[in-house]
Structures are given as C-alpha cells and as structure tokens.
mmCIF file of C-alpha atoms in Angstrom:
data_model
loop_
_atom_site.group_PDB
_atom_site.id
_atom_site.type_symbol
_atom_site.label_atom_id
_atom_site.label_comp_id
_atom_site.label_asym_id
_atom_site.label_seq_id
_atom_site.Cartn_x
_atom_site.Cartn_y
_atom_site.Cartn_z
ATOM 1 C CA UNK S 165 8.838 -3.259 -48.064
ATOM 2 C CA UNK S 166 5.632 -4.689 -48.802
ATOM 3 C CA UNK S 167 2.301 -3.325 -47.610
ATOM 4 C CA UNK S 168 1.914 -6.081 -44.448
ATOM 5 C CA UNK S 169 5.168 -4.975 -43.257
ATOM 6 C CA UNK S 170 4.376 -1.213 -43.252
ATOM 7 C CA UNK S 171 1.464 -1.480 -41.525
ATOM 8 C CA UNK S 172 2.939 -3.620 -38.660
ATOM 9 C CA UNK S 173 5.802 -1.036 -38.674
ATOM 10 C CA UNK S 174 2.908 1.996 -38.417
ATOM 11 C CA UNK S 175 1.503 -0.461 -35.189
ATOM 12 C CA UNK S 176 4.717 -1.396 -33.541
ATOM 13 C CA UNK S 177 5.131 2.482 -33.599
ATOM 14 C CA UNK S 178 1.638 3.857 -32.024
ATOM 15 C CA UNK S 179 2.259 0.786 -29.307
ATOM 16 C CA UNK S 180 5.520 2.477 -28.510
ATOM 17 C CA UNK S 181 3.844 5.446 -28.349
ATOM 18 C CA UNK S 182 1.284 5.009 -26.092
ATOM 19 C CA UNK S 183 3.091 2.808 -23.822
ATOM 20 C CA UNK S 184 5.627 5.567 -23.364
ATOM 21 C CA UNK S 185 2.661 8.106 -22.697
ATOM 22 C CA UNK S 186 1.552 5.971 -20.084
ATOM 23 C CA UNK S 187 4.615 6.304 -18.375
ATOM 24 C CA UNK S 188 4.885 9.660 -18.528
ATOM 25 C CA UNK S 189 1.251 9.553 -16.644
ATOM 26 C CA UNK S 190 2.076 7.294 -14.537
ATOM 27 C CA UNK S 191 5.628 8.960 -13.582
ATOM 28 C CA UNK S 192 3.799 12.213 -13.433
ATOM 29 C CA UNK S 193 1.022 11.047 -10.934
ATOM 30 C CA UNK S 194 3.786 9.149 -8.687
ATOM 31 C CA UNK S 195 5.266 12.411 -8.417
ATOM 32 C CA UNK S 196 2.142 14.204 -7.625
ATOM 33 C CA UNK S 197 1.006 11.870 -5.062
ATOM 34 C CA UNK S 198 4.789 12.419 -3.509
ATOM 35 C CA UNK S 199 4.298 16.086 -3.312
ATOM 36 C CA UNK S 200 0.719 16.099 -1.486
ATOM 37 C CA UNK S 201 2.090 13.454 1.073
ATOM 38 C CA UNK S 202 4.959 15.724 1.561
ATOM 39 C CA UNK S 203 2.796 18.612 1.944
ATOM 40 C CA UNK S 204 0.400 16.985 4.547
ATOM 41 C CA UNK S 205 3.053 15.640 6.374
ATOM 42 C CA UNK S 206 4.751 19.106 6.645
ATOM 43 C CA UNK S 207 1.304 20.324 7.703
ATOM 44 C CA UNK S 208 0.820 17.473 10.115
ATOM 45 C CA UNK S 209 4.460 18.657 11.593
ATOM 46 C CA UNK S 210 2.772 21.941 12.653
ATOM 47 C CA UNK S 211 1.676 23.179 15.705
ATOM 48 C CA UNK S 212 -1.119 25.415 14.411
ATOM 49 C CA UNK S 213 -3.147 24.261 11.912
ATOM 50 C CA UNK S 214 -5.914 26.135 10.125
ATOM 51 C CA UNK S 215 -9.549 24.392 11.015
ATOM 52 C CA UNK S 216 -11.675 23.419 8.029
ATOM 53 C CA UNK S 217 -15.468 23.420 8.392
ATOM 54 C CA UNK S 218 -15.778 19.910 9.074
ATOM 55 C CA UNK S 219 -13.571 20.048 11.805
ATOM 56 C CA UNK S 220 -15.736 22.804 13.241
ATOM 57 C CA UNK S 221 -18.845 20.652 12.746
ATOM 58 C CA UNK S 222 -17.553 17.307 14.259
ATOM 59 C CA UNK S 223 -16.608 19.308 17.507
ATOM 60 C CA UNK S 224 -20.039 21.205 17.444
ATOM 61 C CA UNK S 225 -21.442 17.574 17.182
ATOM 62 C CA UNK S 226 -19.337 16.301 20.569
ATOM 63 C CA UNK S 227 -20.610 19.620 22.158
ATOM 64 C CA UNK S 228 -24.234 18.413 21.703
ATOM 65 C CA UNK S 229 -23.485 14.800 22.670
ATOM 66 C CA UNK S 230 -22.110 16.761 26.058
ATOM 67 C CA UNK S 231 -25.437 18.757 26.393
ATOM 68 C CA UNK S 232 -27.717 15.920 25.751
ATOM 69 C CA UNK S 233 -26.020 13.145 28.188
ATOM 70 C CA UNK S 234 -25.177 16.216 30.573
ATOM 71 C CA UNK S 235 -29.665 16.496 30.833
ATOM 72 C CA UNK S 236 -29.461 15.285 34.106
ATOM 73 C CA UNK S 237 -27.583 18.617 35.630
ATOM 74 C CA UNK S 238 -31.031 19.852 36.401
ATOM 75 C CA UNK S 239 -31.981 17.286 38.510
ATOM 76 C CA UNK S 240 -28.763 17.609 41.097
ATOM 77 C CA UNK S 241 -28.635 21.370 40.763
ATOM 78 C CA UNK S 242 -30.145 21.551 44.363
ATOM 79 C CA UNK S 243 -28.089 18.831 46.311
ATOM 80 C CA UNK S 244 -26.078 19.876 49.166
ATOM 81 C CA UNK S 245 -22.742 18.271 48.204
ATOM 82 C CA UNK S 246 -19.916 20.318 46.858
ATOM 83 C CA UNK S 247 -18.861 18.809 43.560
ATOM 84 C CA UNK S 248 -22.186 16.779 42.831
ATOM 85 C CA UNK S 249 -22.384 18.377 39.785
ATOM 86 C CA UNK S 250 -19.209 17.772 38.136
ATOM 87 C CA UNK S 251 -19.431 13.783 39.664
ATOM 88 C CA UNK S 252 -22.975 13.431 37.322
ATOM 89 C CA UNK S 253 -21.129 14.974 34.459
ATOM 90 C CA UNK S 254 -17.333 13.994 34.412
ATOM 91 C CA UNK S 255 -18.162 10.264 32.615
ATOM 92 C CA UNK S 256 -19.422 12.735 29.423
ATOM 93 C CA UNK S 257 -17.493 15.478 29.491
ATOM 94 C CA UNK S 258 -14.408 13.212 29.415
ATOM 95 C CA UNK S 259 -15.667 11.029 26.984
ATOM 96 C CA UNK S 260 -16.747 13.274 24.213
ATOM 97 C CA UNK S 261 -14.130 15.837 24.708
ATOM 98 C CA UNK S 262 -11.237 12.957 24.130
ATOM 99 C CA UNK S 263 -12.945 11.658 21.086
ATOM 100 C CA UNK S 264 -13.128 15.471 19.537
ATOM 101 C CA UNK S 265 -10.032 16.461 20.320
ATOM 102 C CA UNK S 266 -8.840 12.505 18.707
ATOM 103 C CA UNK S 267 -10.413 13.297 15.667
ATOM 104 C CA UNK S 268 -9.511 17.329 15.218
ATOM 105 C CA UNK S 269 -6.108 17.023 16.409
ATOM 106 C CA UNK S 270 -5.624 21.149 17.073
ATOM 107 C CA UNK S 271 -4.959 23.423 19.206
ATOM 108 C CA UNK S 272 -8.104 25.306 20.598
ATOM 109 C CA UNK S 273 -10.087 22.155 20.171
ATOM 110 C CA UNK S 274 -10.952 22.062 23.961
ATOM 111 C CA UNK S 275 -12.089 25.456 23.788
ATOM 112 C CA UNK S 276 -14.149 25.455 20.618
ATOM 113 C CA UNK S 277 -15.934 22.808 22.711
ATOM 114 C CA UNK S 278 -16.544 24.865 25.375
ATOM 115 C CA UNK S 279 -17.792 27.699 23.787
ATOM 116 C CA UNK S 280 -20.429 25.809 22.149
ATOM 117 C CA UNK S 281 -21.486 24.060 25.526
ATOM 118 C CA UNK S 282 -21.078 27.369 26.993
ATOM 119 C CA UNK S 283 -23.351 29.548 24.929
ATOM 120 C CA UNK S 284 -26.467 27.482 26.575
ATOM 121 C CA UNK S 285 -24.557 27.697 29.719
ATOM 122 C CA UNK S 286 -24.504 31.588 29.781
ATOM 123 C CA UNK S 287 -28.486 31.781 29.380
ATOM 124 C CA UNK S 288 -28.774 29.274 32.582
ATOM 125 C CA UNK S 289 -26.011 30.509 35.320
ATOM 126 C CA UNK S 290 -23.427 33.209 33.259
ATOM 127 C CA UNK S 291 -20.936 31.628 35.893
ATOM 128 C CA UNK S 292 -20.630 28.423 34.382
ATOM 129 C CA UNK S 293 -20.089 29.680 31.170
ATOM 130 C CA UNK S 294 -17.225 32.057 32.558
ATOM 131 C CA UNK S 295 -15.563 29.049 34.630
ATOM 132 C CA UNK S 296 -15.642 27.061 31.406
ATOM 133 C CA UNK S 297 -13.972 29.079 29.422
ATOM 134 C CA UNK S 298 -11.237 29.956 32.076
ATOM 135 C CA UNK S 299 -11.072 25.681 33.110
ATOM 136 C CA UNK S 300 -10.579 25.228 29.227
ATOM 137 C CA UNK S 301 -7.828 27.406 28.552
ATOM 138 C CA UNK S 302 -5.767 26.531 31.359
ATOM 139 C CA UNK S 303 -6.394 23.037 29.986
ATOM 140 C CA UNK S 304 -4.956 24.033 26.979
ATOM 141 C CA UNK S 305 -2.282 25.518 27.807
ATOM 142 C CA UNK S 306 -0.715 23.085 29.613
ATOM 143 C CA UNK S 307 -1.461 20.095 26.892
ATOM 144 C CA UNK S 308 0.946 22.672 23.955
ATOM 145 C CA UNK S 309 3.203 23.326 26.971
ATOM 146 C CA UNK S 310 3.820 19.380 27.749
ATOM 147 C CA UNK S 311 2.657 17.910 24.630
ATOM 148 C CA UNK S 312 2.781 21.210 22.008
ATOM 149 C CA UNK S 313 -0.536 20.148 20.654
ATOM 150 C CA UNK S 314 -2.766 16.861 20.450
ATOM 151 C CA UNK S 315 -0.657 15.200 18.512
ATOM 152 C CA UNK S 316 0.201 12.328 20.934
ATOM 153 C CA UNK S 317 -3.408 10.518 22.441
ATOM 154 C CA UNK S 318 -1.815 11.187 25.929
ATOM 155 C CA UNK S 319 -2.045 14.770 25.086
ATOM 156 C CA UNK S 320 -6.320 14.322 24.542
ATOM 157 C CA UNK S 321 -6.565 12.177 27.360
ATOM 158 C CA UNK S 322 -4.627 14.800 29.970
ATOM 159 C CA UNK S 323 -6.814 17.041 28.539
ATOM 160 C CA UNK S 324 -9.918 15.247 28.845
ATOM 161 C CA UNK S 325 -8.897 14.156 32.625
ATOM 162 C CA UNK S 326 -8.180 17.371 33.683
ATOM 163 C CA UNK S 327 -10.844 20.305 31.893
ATOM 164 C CA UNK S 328 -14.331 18.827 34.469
ATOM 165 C CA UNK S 329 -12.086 18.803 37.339
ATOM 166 C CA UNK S 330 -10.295 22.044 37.081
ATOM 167 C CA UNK S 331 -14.227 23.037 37.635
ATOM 168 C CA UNK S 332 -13.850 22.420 41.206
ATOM 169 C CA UNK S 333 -11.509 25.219 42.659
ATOM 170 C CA UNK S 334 -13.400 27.782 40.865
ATOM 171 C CA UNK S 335 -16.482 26.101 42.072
ATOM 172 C CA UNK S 336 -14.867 26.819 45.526
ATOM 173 C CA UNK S 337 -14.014 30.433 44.820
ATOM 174 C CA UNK S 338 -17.222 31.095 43.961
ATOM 175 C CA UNK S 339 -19.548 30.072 46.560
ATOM 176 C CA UNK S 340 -16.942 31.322 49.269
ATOM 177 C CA UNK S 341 -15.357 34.385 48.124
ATOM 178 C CA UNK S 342 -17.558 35.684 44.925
ATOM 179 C CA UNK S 343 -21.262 34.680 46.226
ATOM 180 C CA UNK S 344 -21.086 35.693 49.799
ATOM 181 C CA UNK S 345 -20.835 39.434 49.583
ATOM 182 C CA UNK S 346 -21.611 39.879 53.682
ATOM 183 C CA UNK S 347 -18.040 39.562 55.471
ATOM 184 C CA UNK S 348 -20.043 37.921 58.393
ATOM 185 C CA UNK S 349 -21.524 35.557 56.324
ATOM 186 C CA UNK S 350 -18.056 34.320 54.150
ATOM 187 C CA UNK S 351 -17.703 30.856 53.837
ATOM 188 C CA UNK S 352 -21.466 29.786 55.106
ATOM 189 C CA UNK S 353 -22.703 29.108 51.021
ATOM 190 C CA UNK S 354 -20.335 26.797 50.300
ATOM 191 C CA UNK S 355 -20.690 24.796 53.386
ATOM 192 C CA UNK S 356 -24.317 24.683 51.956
ATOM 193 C CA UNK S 357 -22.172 22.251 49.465
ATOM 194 C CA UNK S 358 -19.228 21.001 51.632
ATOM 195 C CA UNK S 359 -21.106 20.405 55.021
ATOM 196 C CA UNK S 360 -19.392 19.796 58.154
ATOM 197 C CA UNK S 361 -16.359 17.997 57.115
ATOM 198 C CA UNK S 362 -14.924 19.134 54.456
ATOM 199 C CA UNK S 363 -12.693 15.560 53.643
ATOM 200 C CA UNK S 364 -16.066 14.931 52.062
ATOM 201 C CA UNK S 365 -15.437 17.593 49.173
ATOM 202 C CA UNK S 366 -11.827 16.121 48.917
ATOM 203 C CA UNK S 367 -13.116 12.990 48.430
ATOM 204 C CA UNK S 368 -16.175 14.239 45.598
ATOM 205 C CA UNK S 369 -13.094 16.039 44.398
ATOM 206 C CA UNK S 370 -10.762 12.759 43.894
ATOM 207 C CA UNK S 371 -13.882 10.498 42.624
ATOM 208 C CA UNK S 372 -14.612 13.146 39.910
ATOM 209 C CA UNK S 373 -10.867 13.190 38.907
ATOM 210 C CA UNK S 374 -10.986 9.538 39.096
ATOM 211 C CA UNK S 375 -14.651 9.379 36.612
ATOM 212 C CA UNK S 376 -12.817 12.018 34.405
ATOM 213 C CA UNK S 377 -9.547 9.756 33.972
ATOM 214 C CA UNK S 378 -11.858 6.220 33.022
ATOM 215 C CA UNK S 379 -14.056 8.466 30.787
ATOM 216 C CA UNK S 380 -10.957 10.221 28.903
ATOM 217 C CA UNK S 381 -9.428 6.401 28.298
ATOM 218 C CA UNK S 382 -12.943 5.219 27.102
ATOM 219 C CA UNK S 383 -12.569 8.208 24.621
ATOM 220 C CA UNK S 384 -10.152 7.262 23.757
ATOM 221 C CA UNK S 385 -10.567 3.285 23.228
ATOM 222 C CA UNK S 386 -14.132 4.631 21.015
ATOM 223 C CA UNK S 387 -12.001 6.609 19.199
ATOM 224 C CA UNK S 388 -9.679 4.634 17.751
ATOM 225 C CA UNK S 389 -12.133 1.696 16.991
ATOM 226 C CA UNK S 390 -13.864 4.256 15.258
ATOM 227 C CA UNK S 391 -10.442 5.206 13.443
ATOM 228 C CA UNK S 392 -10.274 1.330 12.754
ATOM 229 C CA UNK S 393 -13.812 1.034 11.229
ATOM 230 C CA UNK S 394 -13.059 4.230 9.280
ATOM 231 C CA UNK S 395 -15.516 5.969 10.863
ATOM 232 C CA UNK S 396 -13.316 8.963 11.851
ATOM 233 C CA UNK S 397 -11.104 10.072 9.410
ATOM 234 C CA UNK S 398 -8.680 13.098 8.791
#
C-alpha cells in the first residue's frame, strides 16, 4: 500500500469517527431534550406547583398596576351609594388580576395578589384588608374546586369576575351588623350607602358584576396577545 493510500485510509477513518461522535451528541441531546419536556409536562400536570421568584415578582407587578389605576378610591370614599367603590375599581381589579393569574398559572395566585394590595390597604381602613383576604380565598377555592387550578383561561376569568364582587356582601355586613354597635341604631350606616330603596344597591351590585366580567375577558384578550408577542412567557 503506497503512502497516498494510507493516508486517505488514516482520513476516511477520523471522518468515520467524528461523524459517529456527532451522533452520539446529537442522539444524546434528543434524549435530553425528551426528558426535560417530559419533566415539565409532568409538572405542568400538577395541581400545586412550587412558585419561582419571577412568578412572585410579575404578580407583585399586577398588584401595583391595581394600586396605581385603583388612585381614584380616594376621591369616592365619601359618596353615599353602597357599592360605589367597587363600581370605580372592578374595570382594574379584573383586568390585572386575569392577566397575573394567565401568566402564573397557580394556585394562591389570587391571594398573593391580595396580600400585596392589602398590606397598603391595612394602613388605610384594616377592614379592607381583612375583606380581601377573606373575598380572595373564597375565590380560590371555588376556581381548584370547579377548575382544580388555573389551568383552563375560564378558570382566571371566573376568578377575576368574581374576587371585586364578592366585596359587596361583606361590604353589607359591615356597615349593618359590624359598624353599628347601638341596637337602636342597626341598619341606619349602611342606608348612609343604600338610601331609600335598596333595588339601587342591587343594581350597583349587578353593574359591578357586569364591569368585573368585561374587565376579566379584556384580561384575558391582553394576555394572550401578550403570549403571542412573547411578551409573557412561562
């Protein structure tokens, strides 16, 4: 065998060779990229999830959006119609609430939420913060008893229809049972806020369940043309 031959011999072999390597690579990443889509669809499968720091952030972030559109609580604090309060605010907190719970698709979401908003809440009127807390869990806990989580986008937008409204019965506890501490004087605060007919709070009450219900499906359209620009991610 002469010299020429040899060394295209010695070349034929390291081609072999390294084509063979990089199909062992390749086989070997193909397989790797199988197992971590197996193991985030088995995660995704799961009711309870472990929240990472981003997902803590992103819902911190939607809490702020609520505070800052939700400025205008101040200025309505003092009318005398039951449910004003929660008709000024139900286009935001439906909105924001959807597109949080859209992104970080976990249970507790709602309530993470709420805790932020209600820390500033408990400085202004303890109240709110405690009727917050107890309008977000029951919110919860019917969206894993229906749904079993956020998975489905009906699930965030039952949830974001449902937490500003659920305000409204407390609201009514309060002011007629809680605040007036005088049996003679039961029920005169809250007609402070109901007035003389009280199909007027029924109707406030159906207009902010109605607000709540456009603002949860504009959450949810944002969302998901945010998804599309790949602006929200998992």
């Amino acid at each position: 065998m002469s010299e020429k031959q040899k060394n295209d011999a010695q070349e034929e072999d390291i081609a072999k060779a390294l084509l063979e390597n990089t199909q062992e690579i390749a086989a070997s990443q193909e397989a790797s990229e199988k197992a971590v889509k197996t193991e985030d669809a088995e995660t995704d499968e799961k009711t309870f999830r472990k929240y990472k720091i981003k997902d803590i952030v992103f819902l911190a972030i939607m809490s702020a959006c609520m505070l800052v559109t939700g400025a205008i609580m101040p200025l309505v604090t003092q009318v005398p119609l039951f449910g004003i309060i929660e008709l000024c605010l139900g286009l935001q907190f439906s909105i924001f609430p959807v597109i949080g719970m859209m992104k970080v698709r976990k249970p507790f979401a709602l309530i993470l939420m709420s805790l932020f908003c209600g820390i500033f809440f408990a400085f202004m009127f303890l109240p709110m913060f405690v009727c917050a807390m107890v309008c977000a869990v029951i919110v919860e806990a019917l969206v894993l008893l229906i749904f079993r989580g956020y998975k489905r986008d009906a699930a965030c937008v039952l949830a974001g229809t449902l937490y500003m409204p659920m305000t409204l019965p407390f609201l009514y506890l309060w002011y007629n049972v809680i605040y007036s501490i005088n049996p003679a004087e039961d029920g005169k605060a809250v007609q402070a806020f109901v007035g003389a007919d009280p199909w007027v709070a029924i109707g406030i009450s159906v207009a902010v369940l109605a607000l709540c219900f456009v603002g949860a499906i504009v959450g949810m359209i944002i969302s998901r043309e945010l998804k599309k620009a790949g602006v929200l991610k998992k």
